[in-house]
PDB file of C-alpha atoms and ligand atoms in Angstrom:
ATOM      1  CA  MET A 493      22.389  -8.940  -5.998  1.00  0.00           C
ATOM      2  CA  MET A 494      25.328  -6.292  -4.351  1.00  0.00           C
ATOM      3  CA  ARG A 495      28.436  -6.034  -5.803  1.00  0.00           C
ATOM      4  CA  ILE A 496      31.365  -4.399  -3.987  1.00  0.00           C
ATOM      5  CA  ASP A 497      35.227  -4.574  -4.870  1.00  0.00           C
ATOM      6  CA  PHE A 498      37.628  -2.944  -2.534  1.00  0.00           C
ATOM      7  CA  LEU A 499      41.080  -1.363  -3.432  1.00  0.00           C
ATOM      8  CA  THR A 500      43.735  -2.148  -1.234  1.00  0.00           C
ATOM      9  CA  ILE A 501      47.068  -2.720  -0.067  1.00  0.00           C
ATOM     10  CA  LEU A 502      46.237  -5.231   2.548  1.00  0.00           C
ATOM     11  CA  PRO A 503      44.124  -7.928   0.826  1.00  0.00           C
ATOM     12  CA  ASP A 504      44.378  -9.873   3.469  1.00  0.00           C
ATOM     13  CA  LEU A 505      43.028  -8.092   6.418  1.00  0.00           C
ATOM     14  CA  LEU A 506      40.288  -7.366   4.555  1.00  0.00           C
ATOM     15  CA  GLU A 507      39.583 -11.429   4.308  1.00  0.00           C
ATOM     16  CA  SER A 508      38.252 -12.398   7.566  1.00  0.00           C
ATOM     17  CA  PRO A 509      35.505  -9.646   8.003  1.00  0.00           C
ATOM     18  CA  PHE A 510      33.165 -11.207   5.843  1.00  0.00           C
ATOM     19  CA  ASN A 511      33.439 -15.039   6.270  1.00  0.00           C
ATOM     20  CA  PHE A 512      31.370 -14.987   9.212  1.00  0.00           C
ATOM     21  CA  SER A 513      27.870 -14.547  10.304  1.00  0.00           C
ATOM     22  CA  MET A 514      25.856 -12.956   8.627  1.00  0.00           C
ATOM     23  CA  LEU A 515      28.193 -11.814   5.659  1.00  0.00           C
ATOM     24  CA  LYS A 516      28.928 -15.308   4.963  1.00  0.00           C
ATOM     25  CA  ARG A 517      25.622 -15.962   4.875  1.00  0.00           C
ATOM     26  CA  ALA A 518      24.457 -13.208   2.263  1.00  0.00           C
ATOM     27  CA  GLN A 519      27.209 -14.102   0.282  1.00  0.00           C
ATOM     28  CA  LYS A 520      26.434 -17.745   0.342  1.00  0.00           C
ATOM     29  CA  LYS A 521      22.180 -16.585  -0.296  1.00  0.00           C
ATOM     30  CA  GLY A 522      24.082 -14.985  -3.363  1.00  0.00           C
ATOM     31  CA  ILE A 523      22.464 -11.420  -2.364  1.00  0.00           C
ATOM     32  CA  VAL A 524      26.141  -9.589  -1.913  1.00  0.00           C
ATOM     33  CA  GLU A 525      29.277 -10.201  -4.032  1.00  0.00           C
ATOM     34  CA  ILE A 526      32.339  -9.575  -2.697  1.00  0.00           C
ATOM     35  CA  HIS A 527      35.752  -8.619  -4.278  1.00  0.00           C
ATOM     36  CA  ILE A 528      39.194  -7.584  -2.677  1.00  0.00           C
ATOM     37  CA  HIS A 529      41.739  -6.262  -5.226  1.00  0.00           C
ATOM     38  CA  ASP A 530      44.977  -6.321  -3.910  1.00  0.00           C
ATOM     39  CA  ILE A 531      46.219  -2.121  -5.701  1.00  0.00           C
ATOM     40  CA  ARG A 532      50.029  -3.382  -5.736  1.00  0.00           C
ATOM     41  CA  ASP A 533      49.233  -5.937  -8.717  1.00  0.00           C
ATOM     42  CA  TYR A 534      48.107  -3.325 -11.116  1.00  0.00           C
ATOM     43  CA  SER A 535      51.724  -1.238 -10.812  1.00  0.00           C
ATOM     44  CA  THR A 536      53.591  -1.074 -13.590  1.00  0.00           C
ATOM     45  CA  ASP A 537      56.962  -0.753 -12.299  1.00  0.00           C
ATOM     46  CA  LYS A 538      59.717  -3.443 -10.660  1.00  0.00           C
ATOM     47  CA  GLN A 539      59.271  -2.435  -7.524  1.00  0.00           C
ATOM     48  CA  ARG A 540      55.016  -2.979  -7.294  1.00  0.00           C
ATOM     49  CA  SER A 541      55.402   0.860  -5.839  1.00  0.00           C
ATOM     50  CA  VAL A 542      51.984   2.293  -4.833  1.00  0.00           C
ATOM     51  CA  ASP A 543      52.788   5.356  -3.271  1.00  0.00           C
ATOM     52  CA  ASP A 544      56.110   8.494  -3.489  1.00  0.00           C
ATOM     53  CA  TYR A 545      57.137  11.294  -1.616  1.00  0.00           C
ATOM     54  CA  ALA A 546      54.870  14.430  -1.313  1.00  0.00           C
ATOM     55  CA  PHE A 547      55.239  17.290  -3.150  1.00  0.00           C
ATOM     56  CA  GLY A 548      55.917  20.504  -0.879  1.00  0.00           C
ATOM     57  CA  GLY A 549      57.372  18.145   0.954  1.00  0.00           C
ATOM     58  CA  GLY A 550      56.498  17.107   4.566  1.00  0.00           C
ATOM     59  CA  ALA A 551      55.886  14.024   6.624  1.00  0.00           C
ATOM     60  CA  GLY A 552      54.283  10.738   5.194  1.00  0.00           C
ATOM     61  CA  MET A 553      53.849   9.161   1.887  1.00  0.00           C
ATOM     62  CA  VAL A 554      51.371   9.752  -1.044  1.00  0.00           C
ATOM     63  CA  MET A 555      49.643   6.655  -2.536  1.00  0.00           C
ATOM     64  CA  ILE A 556      50.149   7.085  -6.645  1.00  0.00           C
ATOM     65  CA  ILE A 557      47.728   7.735  -9.262  1.00  0.00           C
ATOM     66  CA  GLN A 558      48.936   4.922 -11.717  1.00  0.00           C
ATOM     67  CA  PRO A 559      47.524   1.715 -10.293  1.00  0.00           C
ATOM     68  CA  ILE A 560      45.070   2.905  -8.869  1.00  0.00           C
ATOM     69  CA  GLU A 561      43.374   4.255 -11.878  1.00  0.00           C
ATOM     70  CA  SER A 562      43.609   0.987 -13.680  1.00  0.00           C
ATOM     71  CA  LEU A 563      42.155  -1.337 -11.641  1.00  0.00           C
ATOM     72  CA  ILE A 564      39.243   0.854 -11.869  1.00  0.00           C
ATOM     73  CA  LEU A 565      39.332   1.325 -15.513  1.00  0.00           C
ATOM     74  CA  LYS A 566      39.167  -2.424 -14.974  1.00  0.00           C
ATOM     75  CA  LEU A 567      36.544  -2.760 -13.520  1.00  0.00           C
ATOM     76  CA  LYS A 568      34.360   0.184 -15.174  1.00  0.00           C
ATOM     77  CA  GLN A 569      34.654  -1.829 -18.105  1.00  0.00           C
ATOM     78  CA  GLU A 570      33.047  -4.819 -16.917  1.00  0.00           C
ATOM     79  CA  ARG A 571      29.957  -2.818 -15.178  1.00  0.00           C
ATOM     80  CA  GLU A 572      28.775   0.304 -14.147  1.00  0.00           C
ATOM     81  CA  TYR A 573      29.299   1.491 -10.551  1.00  0.00           C
ATOM     82  CA  ASP A 574      26.409   3.579  -8.593  1.00  0.00           C
ATOM     83  CA  GLU A 575      29.503   4.576  -6.009  1.00  0.00           C
ATOM     84  CA  ILE A 576      33.192   4.788  -6.038  1.00  0.00           C
ATOM     85  CA  ILE A 577      33.777   5.534  -2.303  1.00  0.00           C
ATOM     86  CA  TYR A 578      37.179   6.622  -0.521  1.00  0.00           C
ATOM     87  CA  MET A 579      37.692   5.791   3.181  1.00  0.00           C
ATOM     88  CA  SER A 580      39.118   8.441   5.060  1.00  0.00           C
ATOM     89  CA  PRO A 581      39.518  10.539   8.446  1.00  0.00           C
ATOM     90  CA  ASP A 582      38.406  13.485   6.153  1.00  0.00           C
ATOM     91  CA  ALA A 583      35.460  13.362   4.973  1.00  0.00           C
ATOM     92  CA  THR A 584      31.689  13.389   6.601  1.00  0.00           C
ATOM     93  CA  VAL A 585      30.802  11.149   9.183  1.00  0.00           C
ATOM     94  CA  TRP A 586      29.428   7.383   8.272  1.00  0.00           C
ATOM     95  CA  ASN A 587      25.754   7.325   9.950  1.00  0.00           C
ATOM     96  CA  GLN A 588      22.598   5.183   9.665  1.00  0.00           C
ATOM     97  CA  GLN A 589      20.700   6.865   7.349  1.00  0.00           C
ATOM     98  CA  GLU A 590      23.863   6.625   4.495  1.00  0.00           C
ATOM     99  CA  ALA A 591      23.714   3.030   5.594  1.00  0.00           C
ATOM    100  CA  ASN A 592      20.084   2.829   4.464  1.00  0.00           C
ATOM    101  CA  ARG A 593      20.320   4.761   1.484  1.00  0.00           C
ATOM    102  CA  LEU A 594      23.857   2.464   0.230  1.00  0.00           C
ATOM    103  CA  SER A 595      21.852  -0.487   1.141  1.00  0.00           C
ATOM    104  CA  MET A 596      20.092   0.118  -1.750  1.00  0.00           C
ATOM    105  CA  VAL A 597      22.893   0.365  -4.486  1.00  0.00           C
ATOM    106  CA  GLU A 598      23.870  -2.520  -6.768  1.00  0.00           C
ATOM    107  CA  ASN A 599      27.738  -2.087  -7.257  1.00  0.00           C
ATOM    108  CA  ILE A 600      30.035   0.011  -5.255  1.00  0.00           C
ATOM    109  CA  ILE A 601      34.157   0.358  -5.966  1.00  0.00           C
ATOM    110  CA  ILE A 602      35.612   0.802  -2.094  1.00  0.00           C
ATOM    111  CA  LEU A 603      38.899   2.532  -2.072  1.00  0.00           C
ATOM    112  CA  CYS A 604      41.353   2.063   1.173  1.00  0.00           C
ATOM    113  CA  GLY A 605      43.040   4.955   1.870  1.00  0.00           C
ATOM    114  CA  HIS A 606      46.928   4.206   3.988  1.00  0.00           C
ATOM    115  CA  TYR A 607      49.946   6.920   4.736  1.00  0.00           C
ATOM    116  CA  LYS A 608      48.315  10.182   4.323  1.00  0.00           C
ATOM    117  CA  GLY A 609      46.259   9.662   1.984  1.00  0.00           C
ATOM    118  CA  VAL A 610      45.913   9.402  -2.085  1.00  0.00           C
ATOM    119  CA  ASP A 611      47.043  11.678  -4.970  1.00  0.00           C
ATOM    120  CA  GLN A 612      43.928  13.965  -4.846  1.00  0.00           C
ATOM    121  CA  ARG A 613      43.351  14.042  -8.906  1.00  0.00           C
ATOM    122  CA  LEU A 614      42.032  10.347  -8.060  1.00  0.00           C
ATOM    123  CA  ARG A 615      39.398  11.669  -5.285  1.00  0.00           C
ATOM    124  CA  ASP A 616      38.838  14.925  -8.469  1.00  0.00           C
ATOM    125  CA  HIS A 617      38.270  12.579 -11.576  1.00  0.00           C
ATOM    126  CA  TYR A 618      37.018   9.287  -9.823  1.00  0.00           C
ATOM    127  CA  ILE A 619      35.595   9.217  -6.657  1.00  0.00           C
ATOM    128  CA  THR A 620      31.770   9.869  -6.039  1.00  0.00           C
ATOM    129  CA  LYS A 621      31.387   9.952  -2.108  1.00  0.00           C
ATOM    130  CA  GLU A 622      33.970  10.247   1.060  1.00  0.00           C
ATOM    131  CA  ILE A 623      33.374   8.404   4.263  1.00  0.00           C
ATOM    132  CA  SER A 624      35.264   8.934   7.733  1.00  0.00           C
ATOM    133  CA  ILE A 625      33.223   6.389  10.123  1.00  0.00           C
ATOM    134  CA  GLY A 626      34.466   9.020  12.748  1.00  0.00           C
ATOM    135  CA  ASP A 627      36.887  11.558  14.534  1.00  0.00           C
ATOM    136  CA  TYR A 628      39.942   9.836  14.866  1.00  0.00           C
ATOM    137  CA  VAL A 629      42.573   8.129  12.550  1.00  0.00           C
ATOM    138  CA  LEU A 630      42.950   4.589  11.706  1.00  0.00           C
ATOM    139  CA  THR A 631      46.522   2.977  10.294  1.00  0.00           C
ATOM    140  CA  GLY A 632      44.400   2.603   6.629  1.00  0.00           C
ATOM    141  CA  GLY A 633      40.874   2.596   5.142  1.00  0.00           C
ATOM    142  CA  GLU A 634      40.255  -1.227   5.498  1.00  0.00           C
ATOM    143  CA  LEU A 635      39.028  -1.780   8.850  1.00  0.00           C
ATOM    144  CA  ALA A 636      36.946   1.582   8.178  1.00  0.00           C
ATOM    145  CA  ALA A 637      35.366   0.011   5.314  1.00  0.00           C
ATOM    146  CA  ALA A 638      34.889  -2.914   6.968  1.00  0.00           C
ATOM    147  CA  ILE A 639      32.695  -1.476   9.325  1.00  0.00           C
ATOM    148  CA  VAL A 640      30.857   0.826   6.254  1.00  0.00           C
ATOM    149  CA  ILE A 641      30.549  -2.908   4.210  1.00  0.00           C
ATOM    150  CA  ASP A 642      28.824  -4.400   7.564  1.00  0.00           C
ATOM    151  CA  SER A 643      26.120  -1.837   8.228  1.00  0.00           C
ATOM    152  CA  VAL A 644      25.101  -1.636   4.852  1.00  0.00           C
ATOM    153  CA  VAL A 645      25.098  -5.437   4.323  1.00  0.00           C
ATOM    154  CA  ARG A 646      22.728  -6.201   7.253  1.00  0.00           C
ATOM    155  CA  LEU A 647      20.298  -3.577   5.713  1.00  0.00           C
ATOM    156  CA  ILE A 648      19.618  -5.801   2.657  1.00  0.00           C
ATOM    157  CA  PRO A 649      16.376  -7.771   2.261  1.00  0.00           C
ATOM    158  CA  GLY A 650      16.749 -10.928   2.968  1.00  0.00           C
ATOM    159  CA  VAL A 651      20.523 -11.236   5.228  1.00  0.00           C
ATOM    160  CA  LEU A 652      18.973 -10.304   8.717  1.00  0.00           C
ATOM    161  CA  SER A 653      17.998 -13.959   9.508  1.00  0.00           C
ATOM    162  CA  ASP A 654      14.396 -11.740  11.235  1.00  0.00           C
ATOM    163  CA  GLU A 655      13.803  -9.417   8.688  1.00  0.00           C
ATOM    164  CA  THR A 656      12.116  -6.816  10.919  1.00  0.00           C
ATOM    165  CA  SER A 657      14.618  -6.383  13.439  1.00  0.00           C
ATOM    166  CA  ALA A 658      16.959  -4.304  11.426  1.00  0.00           C
ATOM    167  CA  LEU A 659      14.132  -1.750  12.458  1.00  0.00           C
ATOM    168  CA  THR A 660      14.587  -1.814  15.506  1.00  0.00           C
ATOM    169  CA  ASP A 661      18.416  -1.612  15.376  1.00  0.00           C
ATOM    170  CA  SER A 662      19.269   1.479  17.408  1.00  0.00           C
ATOM    171  CA  HIS A 663      19.680   4.812  15.335  1.00  0.00           C
ATOM    172  CA  GLN A 664      17.174   3.554  12.606  1.00  0.00           C
ATOM    173  CA  ASP A 665      14.365   5.761  14.657  1.00  0.00           C
ATOM    174  CA  GLY A 666      17.106   8.376  15.046  1.00  0.00           C
ATOM    175  CA  LEU A 667      17.010   7.207  19.122  1.00  0.00           C
ATOM    176  CA  LEU A 668      19.300   4.457  20.591  1.00  0.00           C
ATOM    177  CA  SER A 669      17.608   1.682  21.770  1.00  0.00           C
ATOM    178  CA  PRO A 670      15.357   0.776  25.368  1.00  0.00           C
ATOM    179  CA  PRO A 671      17.485  -1.820  27.580  1.00  0.00           C
ATOM    180  CA  VAL A 672      15.756  -5.714  26.796  1.00  0.00           C
ATOM    181  CA  TYR A 673      15.911  -8.970  29.783  1.00  0.00           C
ATOM    182  CA  THR A 674      15.556 -12.391  28.883  1.00  0.00           C
ATOM    183  CA  ARG A 675      14.748 -14.450  31.682  1.00  0.00           C
ATOM    184  CA  PRO A 676      14.888 -15.586  33.804  1.00  0.00           C
ATOM    185  CA  SER A 677      12.139 -12.930  35.464  1.00  0.00           C
ATOM    186  CA  ASP A 678      14.448 -12.770  38.310  1.00  0.00           C
ATOM    187  CA  TYR A 679      18.240 -13.019  38.867  1.00  0.00           C
ATOM    188  CA  LYS A 680      19.550 -12.729  42.616  1.00  0.00           C
ATOM    189  CA  GLY A 681      16.924 -11.083  43.339  1.00  0.00           C
ATOM    190  CA  TRP A 682      17.888  -8.160  40.373  1.00  0.00           C
ATOM    191  CA  LYS A 683      13.909  -7.547  38.247  1.00  0.00           C
ATOM    192  CA  VAL A 684      12.767  -7.498  34.964  1.00  0.00           C
ATOM    193  CA  PRO A 685      10.709  -4.263  34.789  1.00  0.00           C
ATOM    194  CA  GLU A 686       7.048  -5.670  35.538  1.00  0.00           C
ATOM    195  CA  VAL A 687       5.453  -4.225  32.589  1.00  0.00           C
ATOM    196  CA  LEU A 688       7.574  -6.261  30.040  1.00  0.00           C
ATOM    197  CA  LEU A 689       6.069  -9.508  32.172  1.00  0.00           C
ATOM    198  CA  SER A 690       2.617  -7.977  31.491  1.00  0.00           C
ATOM    199  CA  GLY A 691       1.365  -9.254  28.576  1.00  0.00           C
ATOM    200  CA  ASN A 692       0.004  -5.711  27.288  1.00  0.00           C
ATOM    201  CA  ASN A 693       1.955  -4.606  23.725  1.00  0.00           C
ATOM    202  CA  LYS A 694       0.093  -1.064  24.194  1.00  0.00           C
ATOM    203  CA  LEU A 695       2.251  -0.579  27.287  1.00  0.00           C
ATOM    204  CA  ILE A 696       4.993  -2.088  26.259  1.00  0.00           C
ATOM    205  CA  ASN A 697       5.402  -0.137  23.362  1.00  0.00           C
ATOM    206  CA  GLU A 698       4.926   3.147  25.870  1.00  0.00           C
ATOM    207  CA  TRP A 699       7.942   2.293  28.204  1.00  0.00           C
ATOM    208  CA  ARG A 700       9.980   1.035  25.055  1.00  0.00           C
ATOM    209  CA  GLU A 701       9.565   4.576  23.786  1.00  0.00           C
ATOM    210  CA  ASN A 702       9.971   6.264  26.634  1.00  0.00           C
ATOM    211  CA  LYS A 703      13.204   4.610  27.787  1.00  0.00           C
ATOM    212  CA  SER A 704      14.501   4.906  24.570  1.00  0.00           C
ATOM    213  CA  LEU A 705      14.417   8.495  24.745  1.00  0.00           C
ATOM    214  CA  GLU A 706      15.306   9.144  28.344  1.00  0.00           C
ATOM    215  CA  ILE A 707      18.032   6.982  27.160  1.00  0.00           C
ATOM    216  CA  THR A 708      19.218   8.983  24.436  1.00  0.00           C
ATOM    217  CA  LYS A 709      18.171  12.310  26.413  1.00  0.00           C
ATOM    218  CA  LYS A 710      21.329  11.243  28.500  1.00  0.00           C
ATOM    219  CA  ILE A 711      24.038   9.647  26.760  1.00  0.00           C
ATOM    220  CA  ARG A 712      23.662  11.239  23.539  1.00  0.00           C
ATOM    221  CA  PRO A 713      21.440  14.351  23.530  1.00  0.00           C
ATOM    222  CA  ASP A 714      22.888  15.784  19.977  1.00  0.00           C
ATOM    223  CA  LEU A 715      20.919  13.286  18.702  1.00  0.00           C
ATOM    224  CA  ILE A 716      17.087  15.439  19.396  1.00  0.00           C
ATOM    225  CA  ASP A 717      19.069  18.520  19.076  1.00  0.00           C
ATOM    226  CA  GLU A 718      20.508  18.301  15.613  1.00  0.00           C
ATOM    227  CA  ASP A 719      16.602  18.211  14.720  1.00  0.00           C
TER     228      ASP A 719
HETATM  229  N1  ADE B2098      41.379   5.796   7.691  1.00  0.00           N
HETATM  230  C1  ADE B2098      41.849   6.212   8.520  1.00  0.00           C
HETATM  231  N2  ADE B2098      40.523   7.140   9.389  1.00  0.00           N
HETATM  232  C2  ADE B2098      39.892   6.458   8.953  1.00  0.00           C
HETATM  233  C3  ADE B2098      38.525   6.726   9.306  1.00  0.00           C
HETATM  234  N3  ADE B2098      38.546   7.614  11.007  1.00  0.00           N
HETATM  235  N4  ADE B2098      37.503   6.462   8.758  1.00  0.00           N
HETATM  236  C4  ADE B2098      37.665   6.526   7.391  1.00  0.00           C
HETATM  237  N5  ADE B2098      38.930   5.441   6.995  1.00  0.00           N
HETATM  238  C5  ADE B2098      39.865   6.292   7.660  1.00  0.00           C
END
């Protein structure tokens, strides 16, 4: 059983992504438990503030330590966490290898950043892992966190109905996936590659591997040059 605690100032934004398809099924089956916490509920001041001006000036607000720390401390009192993750564009970029690794842990806290980000001292003292989903800036970390957790949960055994299908995903072997086809084998004269209809598994696998390599070289040469 994996438990995920989201820390956010926009809880409504995170409700929906986990209420459909396999993510919903995973929760129903008791494979994962998702909890969404509103950081504002833990603010001790009357206005329920979650942000303040940056020391040193400059545009943009900074998320304050107090409500986030109170929430983290409360959760840590209840159980141990394997990772306390901070979603931020200022981090290393998420990939399939990282998703595989994170799918094997038990308890995760994910803090969704907003504005100019959180006070650095929170990062220094509580955050064990920082994740960006790409080199572009979102309004907040919520959608990024949903993407990360979607990619993780589907890798947990028992979540995908066809357990082997995660193994043949794009990126799982470091390459893009080969093209796929279904019936009819001839649609208005658009034909499915003959080899796929041959029934010869050895030839079919060879064809798929070659296509994967060809497509990856063309569209994402960086994936091949890297190693
Ligand atoms: N918050 C804002 N932009 C982000 C990004 N690219 N990745 C993760 N969190 C973010």
